[in-house]
PDB file as gemmi writes it, atoms N, CA and C in Angstrom:
CRYST1    1.000    1.000    1.000  90.00  90.00  90.00 P 1                      
ATOM      1  N   UNK A   1     122.921  80.921  34.608  1.00  0.00           N  
ATOM      2  CA  UNK A   1     124.034  81.723  34.168  1.00  0.00           C  
ATOM      3  C   UNK A   1     125.000  80.802  33.434  1.00  0.00           C  
ATOM      4  N   UNK A   2     125.479  81.277  32.285  1.00  0.00           N  
ATOM      5  CA  UNK A   2     126.381  80.468  31.479  1.00  0.00           C  
ATOM      6  C   UNK A   2     127.833  80.855  31.727  1.00  0.00           C  
ATOM      7  N   UNK A   3     128.684  79.864  31.622  1.00  0.00           N  
ATOM      8  CA  UNK A   3     130.123  80.089  31.727  1.00  0.00           C  
ATOM      9  C   UNK A   3     130.672  80.073  30.313  1.00  0.00           C  
ATOM     10  N   UNK A   4     131.513  81.071  29.974  1.00  0.00           N  
ATOM     11  CA  UNK A   4     132.066  81.152  28.617  1.00  0.00           C  
ATOM     12  C   UNK A   4     133.111  80.064  28.413  1.00  0.00           C  
ATOM     13  N   UNK A   5     133.569  79.920  27.170  1.00  0.00           N  
ATOM     14  CA  UNK A   5     134.597  78.939  26.832  1.00  0.00           C  
ATOM     15  C   UNK A   5     135.893  79.212  27.605  1.00  0.00           C  
ATOM     16  N   UNK A   6     136.112  80.473  28.007  1.00  0.00           N  
ATOM     17  CA  UNK A   6     137.303  80.839  28.782  1.00  0.00           C  
ATOM     18  C   UNK A   6     137.083  80.673  30.279  1.00  0.00           C  
ATOM     19  N   UNK A   7     135.920  80.186  30.690  1.00  0.00           N  
ATOM     20  CA  UNK A   7     135.640  79.995  32.113  1.00  0.00           C  
ATOM     21  C   UNK A   7     135.164  81.261  32.809  1.00  0.00           C  
ATOM     22  N   UNK A   8     134.712  82.247  32.027  1.00  0.00           N  
ATOM     23  CA  UNK A   8     134.280  83.510  32.604  1.00  0.00           C  
ATOM     24  C   UNK A   8     132.779  83.510  32.859  1.00  0.00           C  
ATOM     25  N   UNK A   9     132.395  84.261  33.895  1.00  0.00           N  
ATOM     26  CA  UNK A   9     130.985  84.411  34.232  1.00  0.00           C  
ATOM     27  C   UNK A   9     130.792  85.853  34.716  1.00  0.00           C  
ATOM     28  N   UNK A  10     129.629  86.420  34.458  1.00  0.00           N  
ATOM     29  CA  UNK A  10     129.336  87.775  34.921  1.00  0.00           C  
ATOM     30  C   UNK A  10     128.671  87.712  36.287  1.00  0.00           C  
ATOM     31  N   UNK A  11     129.246  88.450  37.243  1.00  0.00           N  
ATOM     32  CA  UNK A  11     128.646  88.523  38.577  1.00  0.00           C  
ATOM     33  C   UNK A  11     127.497  89.529  38.495  1.00  0.00           C  
ATOM     34  N   UNK A  12     126.286  89.144  38.874  1.00  0.00           N  
ATOM     35  CA  UNK A  12     125.150  90.070  38.783  1.00  0.00           C  
ATOM     36  C   UNK A  12     125.404  91.378  39.541  1.00  0.00           C  
ATOM     37  N   UNK A  13     124.882  92.471  38.983  1.00  0.00           N  
ATOM     38  CA  UNK A  13     125.124  93.805  39.537  1.00  0.00           C  
ATOM     39  C   UNK A  13     124.728  93.908  41.008  1.00  0.00           C  
ATOM     40  N   UNK A  14     123.574  93.373  41.391  1.00  0.00           N  
ATOM     41  CA  UNK A  14     123.138  93.510  42.788  1.00  0.00           C  
ATOM     42  C   UNK A  14     124.098  92.805  43.751  1.00  0.00           C  
ATOM     43  N   UNK A  15     124.739  91.746  43.293  1.00  0.00           N  
ATOM     44  CA  UNK A  15     125.718  91.047  44.136  1.00  0.00           C  
ATOM     45  C   UNK A  15     127.025  91.843  44.190  1.00  0.00           C  
ATOM     46  N   UNK A  16     127.471  92.378  43.023  1.00  0.00           N  
ATOM     47  CA  UNK A  16     128.690  93.208  43.008  1.00  0.00           C  
ATOM     48  C   UNK A  16     128.524  94.429  43.905  1.00  0.00           C  
ATOM     49  N   UNK A  17     127.359  95.049  43.841  1.00  0.00           N  
ATOM     50  CA  UNK A  17     127.095  96.235  44.660  1.00  0.00           C  
ATOM     51  C   UNK A  17     127.106  95.881  46.142  1.00  0.00           C  
ATOM     52  N   UNK A  18     126.435  94.806  46.506  1.00  0.00           N  
ATOM     53  CA  UNK A  18     126.357  94.390  47.910  1.00  0.00           C  
ATOM     54  C   UNK A  18     127.730  94.013  48.467  1.00  0.00           C  
ATOM     55  N   UNK A  19     128.585  93.434  47.611  1.00  0.00           N  
ATOM     56  CA  UNK A  19     129.913  93.001  48.056  1.00  0.00           C  
ATOM     57  C   UNK A  19     130.971  94.089  47.846  1.00  0.00           C  
ATOM     58  N   UNK A  20     130.562  95.242  47.324  1.00  0.00           N  
ATOM     59  CA  UNK A  20     131.479  96.356  47.043  1.00  0.00           C  
ATOM     60  C   UNK A  20     132.586  95.912  46.098  1.00  0.00           C  
ATOM     61  N   UNK A  21     132.188  95.211  45.038  1.00  0.00           N  
ATOM     62  CA  UNK A  21     133.119  94.741  44.016  1.00  0.00           C  
ATOM     63  C   UNK A  21     132.830  95.529  42.744  1.00  0.00           C  
ATOM     64  N   UNK A  22     133.860  96.143  42.182  1.00  0.00           N  
ATOM     65  CA  UNK A  22     133.718  96.914  40.951  1.00  0.00           C  
ATOM     66  C   UNK A  22     134.823  96.510  39.990  1.00  0.00           C  
ATOM     67  N   UNK A  23     134.769  97.048  38.790  1.00  0.00           N  
ATOM     68  CA  UNK A  23     135.799  96.780  37.803  1.00  0.00           C  
ATOM     69  C   UNK A  23     137.156  97.145  38.393  1.00  0.00           C  
ATOM     70  N   UNK A  24     138.107  96.239  38.340  1.00  0.00           N  
ATOM     71  CA  UNK A  24     139.423  96.477  38.904  1.00  0.00           C  
ATOM     72  C   UNK A  24     139.601  95.917  40.307  1.00  0.00           C  
ATOM     73  N   UNK A  25     138.493  95.484  40.934  1.00  0.00           N  
ATOM     74  CA  UNK A  25     138.597  94.893  42.267  1.00  0.00           C  
ATOM     75  C   UNK A  25     139.279  93.537  42.176  1.00  0.00           C  
ATOM     76  N   UNK A  26     139.930  93.163  43.244  1.00  0.00           N  
ATOM     77  CA  UNK A  26     140.600  91.871  43.300  1.00  0.00           C  
ATOM     78  C   UNK A  26     139.752  90.912  44.121  1.00  0.00           C  
ATOM     79  N   UNK A  27     139.585  89.678  43.616  1.00  0.00           N  
ATOM     80  CA  UNK A  27     138.812  88.661  44.330  1.00  0.00           C  
ATOM     81  C   UNK A  27     139.612  87.364  44.396  1.00  0.00           C  
ATOM     82  N   UNK A  28     139.237  86.506  45.342  1.00  0.00           N  
ATOM     83  CA  UNK A  28     139.834  85.172  45.423  1.00  0.00           C  
ATOM     84  C   UNK A  28     138.708  84.152  45.303  1.00  0.00           C  
ATOM     85  N   UNK A  29     139.068  82.953  44.873  1.00  0.00           N  
ATOM     86  CA  UNK A  29     138.113  81.855  44.739  1.00  0.00           C  
ATOM     87  C   UNK A  29     138.532  80.731  45.667  1.00  0.00           C  
ATOM     88  N   UNK A  30     137.547  80.107  46.290  1.00  0.00           N  
ATOM     89  CA  UNK A  30     137.824  78.950  47.137  1.00  0.00           C  
ATOM     90  C   UNK A  30     136.646  77.987  47.034  1.00  0.00           C  
ATOM     91  N   UNK A  31     136.846  76.769  47.506  1.00  0.00           N  
ATOM     92  CA  UNK A  31     135.792  75.761  47.498  1.00  0.00           C  
ATOM     93  C   UNK A  31     135.317  75.508  48.917  1.00  0.00           C  
ATOM     94  N   UNK A  32     134.009  75.412  49.073  1.00  0.00           N  
ATOM     95  CA  UNK A  32     133.386  75.045  50.345  1.00  0.00           C  
ATOM     96  C   UNK A  32     132.506  73.847  50.030  1.00  0.00           C  
ATOM     97  N   UNK A  33     133.107  72.652  50.104  1.00  0.00           N  
ATOM     98  CA  UNK A  33     132.400  71.445  49.652  1.00  0.00           C  
ATOM     99  C   UNK A  33     132.273  71.511  48.141  1.00  0.00           C  
ATOM    100  N   UNK A  34     131.055  71.571  47.639  1.00  0.00           N  
ATOM    101  CA  UNK A  34     130.846  71.681  46.187  1.00  0.00           C  
ATOM    102  C   UNK A  34     130.514  73.113  45.772  1.00  0.00           C  
ATOM    103  N   UNK A  35     130.560  74.047  46.722  1.00  0.00           N  
ATOM    104  CA  UNK A  35     130.252  75.450  46.429  1.00  0.00           C  
ATOM    105  C   UNK A  35     131.530  76.217  46.104  1.00  0.00           C  
ATOM    106  N   UNK A  36     131.428  77.121  45.130  1.00  0.00           N  
ATOM    107  CA  UNK A  36     132.523  78.027  44.801  1.00  0.00           C  
ATOM    108  C   UNK A  36     132.259  79.336  45.549  1.00  0.00           C  
ATOM    109  N   UNK A  37     133.233  79.778  46.326  1.00  0.00           N  
ATOM    110  CA  UNK A  37     133.091  80.999  47.119  1.00  0.00           C  
ATOM    111  C   UNK A  37     134.014  82.069  46.536  1.00  0.00           C  
ATOM    112  N   UNK A  38     133.445  83.233  46.227  1.00  0.00           N  
ATOM    113  CA  UNK A  38     134.223  84.369  45.725  1.00  0.00           C  
ATOM    114  C   UNK A  38     134.301  85.389  46.851  1.00  0.00           C  
ATOM    115  N   UNK A  39     135.510  85.808  47.194  1.00  0.00           N  
ATOM    116  CA  UNK A  39     135.712  86.756  48.287  1.00  0.00           C  
ATOM    117  C   UNK A  39     136.492  87.960  47.781  1.00  0.00           C  
ATOM    118  N   UNK A  40     136.014  89.165  48.101  1.00  0.00           N  
ATOM    119  CA  UNK A  40     136.731  90.387  47.731  1.00  0.00           C  
ATOM    120  C   UNK A  40     137.982  90.502  48.577  1.00  0.00           C  
ATOM    121  N   UNK A  41     139.125  90.762  47.928  1.00  0.00           N  
ATOM    122  CA  UNK A  41     140.384  90.917  48.652  1.00  0.00           C  
ATOM    123  C   UNK A  41     140.390  92.266  49.358  1.00  0.00           C  
ATOM    124  N   UNK A  42     139.940  93.289  48.670  1.00  0.00           N  
ATOM    125  CA  UNK A  42     139.849  94.635  49.241  1.00  0.00           C  
ATOM    126  C   UNK A  42     138.490  95.205  48.905  1.00  0.00           C  
ATOM    127  N   UNK A  43     138.076  96.210  49.647  1.00  0.00           N  
ATOM    128  CA  UNK A  43     136.781  96.818  49.374  1.00  0.00           C  
ATOM    129  C   UNK A  43     136.892  98.018  48.448  1.00  0.00           C  
ATOM    130  N   UNK A  44     138.130  98.425  48.137  1.00  0.00           N  
ATOM    131  CA  UNK A  44     138.288  99.564  47.229  1.00  0.00           C  
ATOM    132  C   UNK A  44     138.702  99.072  45.856  1.00  0.00           C  
ATOM    133  N   UNK A  45     138.456  99.883  44.867  1.00  0.00           N  
ATOM    134  CA  UNK A  45     138.797  99.536  43.494  1.00  0.00           C  
ATOM    135  C   UNK A  45     140.279  99.829  43.269  1.00  0.00           C  
ATOM    136  N   UNK A  46     140.990  98.815  42.821  1.00  0.00           N  
ATOM    137  CA  UNK A  46     142.418  98.953  42.561  1.00  0.00           C  
ATOM    138  C   UNK A  46     142.616  99.690  41.238  1.00  0.00           C  
ATOM    139  N   UNK A  47     143.559 100.616  41.203  1.00  0.00           N  
ATOM    140  CA  UNK A  47     143.884 101.372  39.994  1.00  0.00           C  
ATOM    141  C   UNK A  47     142.695 102.133  39.428  1.00  0.00           C  
ATOM    142  N   UNK A  48     141.912 102.743  40.287  1.00  0.00           N  
ATOM    143  CA  UNK A  48     140.762 103.515  39.828  1.00  0.00           C  
ATOM    144  C   UNK A  48     141.253 104.827  39.229  1.00  0.00           C  
ATOM    145  N   UNK A  49     141.279 104.899  37.906  1.00  0.00           N  
ATOM    146  CA  UNK A  49     141.796 106.075  37.212  1.00  0.00           C  
ATOM    147  C   UNK A  49     140.976 107.316  37.507  1.00  0.00           C  
ATOM    148  N   UNK A  50     139.667 107.156  37.594  1.00  0.00           N  
ATOM    149  CA  UNK A  50     138.814 108.314  37.862  1.00  0.00           C  
ATOM    150  C   UNK A  50     139.141 108.939  39.214  1.00  0.00           C  
ATOM    151  N   UNK A  51     139.351 108.118  40.226  1.00  0.00           N  
ATOM    152  CA  UNK A  51     139.681 108.636  41.556  1.00  0.00           C  
ATOM    153  C   UNK A  51     141.013 109.373  41.509  1.00  0.00           C  
ATOM    154  N   UNK A  52     141.973 108.834  40.775  1.00  0.00           N  
ATOM    155  CA  UNK A  52     143.276 109.485  40.650  1.00  0.00           C  
ATOM    156  C   UNK A  52     143.147 110.817  39.921  1.00  0.00           C  
ATOM    157  N   UNK A  53     142.336 110.858  38.857  1.00  0.00           N  
ATOM    158  CA  UNK A  53     142.137 112.104  38.125  1.00  0.00           C  
ATOM    159  C   UNK A  53     141.428 113.144  38.983  1.00  0.00           C  
ATOM    160  N   UNK A  54     140.419 112.706  39.738  1.00  0.00           N  
ATOM    161  CA  UNK A  54     139.713 113.647  40.622  1.00  0.00           C  
ATOM    162  C   UNK A  54     140.661 114.224  41.673  1.00  0.00           C  
ATOM    163  N   UNK A  55     141.513 113.386  42.225  1.00  0.00           N  
ATOM    164  CA  UNK A  55     142.470 113.854  43.236  1.00  0.00           C  
ATOM    165  C   UNK A  55     143.452 114.841  42.625  1.00  0.00           C  
ATOM    166  N   UNK A  56     143.933 114.558  41.421  1.00  0.00           N  
ATOM    167  CA  UNK A  56     144.866 115.470  40.752  1.00  0.00           C  
ATOM    168  C   UNK A  56     144.180 116.793  40.424  1.00  0.00           C  
ATOM    169  N   UNK A  57     142.952 116.735  39.916  1.00  0.00           N  
ATOM    170  CA  UNK A  57     142.214 117.959  39.592  1.00  0.00           C  
ATOM    171  C   UNK A  57     141.969 118.791  40.843  1.00  0.00           C  
ATOM    172  N   UNK A  58     141.651 118.137  41.932  1.00  0.00           N  
ATOM    173  CA  UNK A  58     141.420 118.835  43.194  1.00  0.00           C  
ATOM    174  C   UNK A  58     142.697 119.533  43.666  1.00  0.00           C  
ATOM    175  N   UNK A  59     143.820 118.850  43.517  1.00  0.00           N  
ATOM    176  CA  UNK A  59     145.102 119.429  43.921  1.00  0.00           C  
ATOM    177  C   UNK A  59     145.423 120.663  43.069  1.00  0.00           C  
ATOM    178  N   UNK A  60     145.182 120.555  41.763  1.00  0.00           N  
ATOM    179  CA  UNK A  60     145.434 121.691  40.868  1.00  0.00           C  
ATOM    180  C   UNK A  60     144.510 122.848  41.218  1.00  0.00           C  
ATOM    181  N   UNK A  61     143.209 122.544  41.403  1.00  0.00           N  
ATOM    182  CA  UNK A  61     142.237 123.594  41.730  1.00  0.00           C  
ATOM    183  C   UNK A  61     142.621 124.332  43.002  1.00  0.00           C  
ATOM    184  N   UNK A  62     143.073 123.605  44.013  1.00  0.00           N  
ATOM    185  CA  UNK A  62     143.413 124.236  45.292  1.00  0.00           C  
ATOM    186  C   UNK A  62     144.671 125.090  45.184  1.00  0.00           C  
ATOM    187  N   UNK A  63     145.515 124.838  44.184  1.00  0.00           N  
ATOM    188  CA  UNK A  63     146.742 125.612  44.034  1.00  0.00           C  
ATOM    189  C   UNK A  63     146.549 126.865  43.186  1.00  0.00           C  
ATOM    190  N   UNK A  64     145.386 127.027  42.564  1.00  0.00           N  
ATOM    191  CA  UNK A  64     145.145 128.190  41.707  1.00  0.00           C  
ATOM    192  C   UNK A  64     144.983 129.458  42.527  1.00  0.00           C  
ATOM    193  N   UNK A  65     145.467 130.548  41.975  1.00  0.00           N  
ATOM    194  CA  UNK A  65     145.267 131.840  42.629  1.00  0.00           C  
ATOM    195  C   UNK A  65     143.798 132.232  42.483  1.00  0.00           C  
ATOM    196  N   UNK A  66     143.297 133.125  43.348  1.00  0.00           N  
ATOM    197  CA  UNK A  66     141.878 133.489  43.338  1.00  0.00           C  
ATOM    198  C   UNK A  66     141.363 133.967  41.980  1.00  0.00           C  
ATOM    199  N   UNK A  67     142.190 134.723  41.216  1.00  0.00           N  
ATOM    200  CA  UNK A  67     141.694 135.205  39.917  1.00  0.00           C  
ATOM    201  C   UNK A  67     141.475 134.072  38.921  1.00  0.00           C  
ATOM    202  N   UNK A  68     142.286 133.017  39.015  1.00  0.00           N  
ATOM    203  CA  UNK A  68     142.092 131.882  38.118  1.00  0.00           C  
ATOM    204  C   UNK A  68     140.890 131.034  38.528  1.00  0.00           C  
ATOM    205  N   UNK A  69     140.596 130.985  39.817  1.00  0.00           N  
ATOM    206  CA  UNK A  69     139.436 130.206  40.261  1.00  0.00           C  
ATOM    207  C   UNK A  69     138.149 130.759  39.682  1.00  0.00           C  
ATOM    208  N   UNK A  70     138.138 132.067  39.359  1.00  0.00           N  
ATOM    209  CA  UNK A  70     136.950 132.704  38.786  1.00  0.00           C  
ATOM    210  C   UNK A  70     136.937 132.620  37.260  1.00  0.00           C  
ATOM    211  N   UNK A  71     138.054 132.206  36.649  1.00  0.00           N  
ATOM    212  CA  UNK A  71     138.168 132.165  35.198  1.00  0.00           C  
ATOM    213  C   UNK A  71     137.609 130.876  34.630  1.00  0.00           C  
ATOM    214  N   UNK A  72     137.146 130.975  33.401  1.00  0.00           N  
ATOM    215  CA  UNK A  72     136.684 129.795  32.683  1.00  0.00           C  
ATOM    216  C   UNK A  72     137.845 129.149  31.941  1.00  0.00           C  
ATOM    217  N   UNK A  73     137.594 127.998  31.357  1.00  0.00           N  
ATOM    218  CA  UNK A  73     138.637 127.249  30.648  1.00  0.00           C  
ATOM    219  C   UNK A  73     139.214 128.066  29.500  1.00  0.00           C  
ATOM    220  N   UNK A  74     138.355 128.746  28.736  1.00  0.00           N  
ATOM    221  CA  UNK A  74     138.820 129.529  27.591  1.00  0.00           C  
ATOM    222  C   UNK A  74     139.739 130.669  28.043  1.00  0.00           C  
ATOM    223  N   UNK A  75     139.379 131.336  29.130  1.00  0.00           N  
ATOM    224  CA  UNK A  75     140.203 132.434  29.650  1.00  0.00           C  
ATOM    225  C   UNK A  75     141.564 131.926  30.121  1.00  0.00           C  
ATOM    226  N   UNK A  76     141.575 130.792  30.775  1.00  0.00           N  
ATOM    227  CA  UNK A  76     142.840 130.222  31.244  1.00  0.00           C  
ATOM    228  C   UNK A  76     143.710 129.821  30.059  1.00  0.00           C  
ATOM    229  N   UNK A  77     143.106 129.216  29.021  1.00  0.00           N  
ATOM    230  CA  UNK A  77     143.869 128.815  27.836  1.00  0.00           C  
ATOM    231  C   UNK A  77     144.456 130.032  27.132  1.00  0.00           C  
ATOM    232  N   UNK A  78     143.693 131.114  27.033  1.00  0.00           N  
ATOM    233  CA  UNK A  78     144.207 132.334  26.408  1.00  0.00           C  
ATOM    234  C   UNK A  78     145.384 132.884  27.206  1.00  0.00           C  
ATOM    235  N   UNK A  79     145.292 132.856  28.521  1.00  0.00           N  
ATOM    236  CA  UNK A  79     146.395 133.318  29.361  1.00  0.00           C  
ATOM    237  C   UNK A  79     147.641 132.466  29.118  1.00  0.00           C  
ATOM    238  N   UNK A  80     147.463 131.135  29.112  1.00  0.00           N  
ATOM    239  CA  UNK A  80     148.594 130.235  28.913  1.00  0.00           C  
ATOM    240  C   UNK A  80     149.231 130.404  27.545  1.00  0.00           C  
ATOM    241  N   UNK A  81     148.425 130.780  26.566  1.00  0.00           N  
ATOM    242  CA  UNK A  81     148.932 130.968  25.201  1.00  0.00           C  
ATOM    243  C   UNK A  81     149.491 132.370  24.983  1.00  0.00           C  
ATOM    244  N   UNK A  82     149.519 133.152  26.015  1.00  0.00           N  
ATOM    245  CA  UNK A  82     150.077 134.493  25.891  1.00  0.00           C  
ATOM    246  C   UNK A  82     149.104 135.490  25.291  1.00  0.00           C  
ATOM    247  N   UNK A  83     147.817 135.216  25.381  1.00  0.00           N  
ATOM    248  CA  UNK A  83     146.807 136.149  24.885  1.00  0.00           C  
ATOM    249  C   UNK A  83     146.624 136.109  23.386  1.00  0.00           C  
ATOM    250  N   UNK A  84     147.334 135.238  22.677  1.00  0.00           N  
ATOM    251  CA  UNK A  84     147.196 135.163  21.224  1.00  0.00           C  
ATOM    252  C   UNK A  84     145.997 134.304  20.857  1.00  0.00           C  
ATOM    253  N   UNK A  85     145.364 134.649  19.768  1.00  0.00           N  
ATOM    254  CA  UNK A  85     144.200 133.906  19.302  1.00  0.00           C  
ATOM    255  C   UNK A  85     144.672 132.813  18.353  1.00  0.00           C  
ATOM    256  N   UNK A  86     144.671 131.584  18.817  1.00  0.00           N  
ATOM    257  CA  UNK A  86     145.136 130.469  18.007  1.00  0.00           C  
ATOM    258  C   UNK A  86     144.026 129.864  17.152  1.00  0.00           C  
ATOM    259  N   UNK A  87     142.790 130.260  17.384  1.00  0.00           N  
ATOM    260  CA  UNK A  87     141.688 129.685  16.604  1.00  0.00           C  
ATOM    261  C   UNK A  87     141.804 130.062  15.138  1.00  0.00           C  
ATOM    262  N   UNK A  88     142.307 131.275  14.827  1.00  0.00           N  
ATOM    263  CA  UNK A  88     142.451 131.677  13.424  1.00  0.00           C  
ATOM    264  C   UNK A  88     143.524 130.833  12.733  1.00  0.00           C  
ATOM    265  N   UNK A  89     144.586 130.464  13.463  1.00  0.00           N  
ATOM    266  CA  UNK A  89     145.620 129.606  12.888  1.00  0.00           C  
ATOM    267  C   UNK A  89     145.059 128.224  12.584  1.00  0.00           C  
ATOM    268  N   UNK A  90     144.197 127.733  13.457  1.00  0.00           N  
ATOM    269  CA  UNK A  90     143.587 126.420  13.229  1.00  0.00           C  
ATOM    270  C   UNK A  90     142.707 126.440  11.991  1.00  0.00           C  
ATOM    271  N   UNK A  91     141.999 127.549  11.770  1.00  0.00           N  
ATOM    272  CA  UNK A  91     141.150 127.673  10.582  1.00  0.00           C  
ATOM    273  C   UNK A  91     141.991 127.640   9.313  1.00  0.00           C  
ATOM    274  N   UNK A  92     143.153 128.312   9.343  1.00  0.00           N  
ATOM    275  CA  UNK A  92     144.041 128.342   8.176  1.00  0.00           C  
ATOM    276  C   UNK A  92     144.548 126.943   7.879  1.00  0.00           C  
ATOM    277  N   UNK A  93     144.887 126.164   8.905  1.00  0.00           N  
ATOM    278  CA  UNK A  93     145.389 124.799   8.709  1.00  0.00           C  
ATOM    279  C   UNK A  93     144.323 123.888   8.123  1.00  0.00           C  
ATOM    280  N   UNK A  94     143.060 124.100   8.479  1.00  0.00           N  
ATOM    281  CA  UNK A  94     141.981 123.225   7.989  1.00  0.00           C  
ATOM    282  C   UNK A  94     141.720 123.418   6.509  1.00  0.00           C  
ATOM    283  N   UNK A  95     142.038 124.599   5.971  1.00  0.00           N  
ATOM    284  CA  UNK A  95     141.730 124.898   4.541  1.00  0.00           C  
ATOM    285  C   UNK A  95     142.699 124.258   3.609  1.00  0.00           C  
TER     286      UNK A  95                                                      
END                                                                             
């Protein structure tokens, strides 16, 4: 494995998976004699945007009334827009 000019190295996927290290995880480095030891600070991914988005979407979904839970995205957008068809306006702008 090569070290870049900036001192960076890629941790192999099977090792990252086994150590529960993902993008955004925090690690520390230490020396054990001549060995470099990398230790995960936490087992969860710090600032995981996807997890935050999933939690927000779940919160929104749970707050919807039953009729909206059965509606599709297009139906909800039409309701929010007051039932007006905005697609024709978009076509006029494109010309």
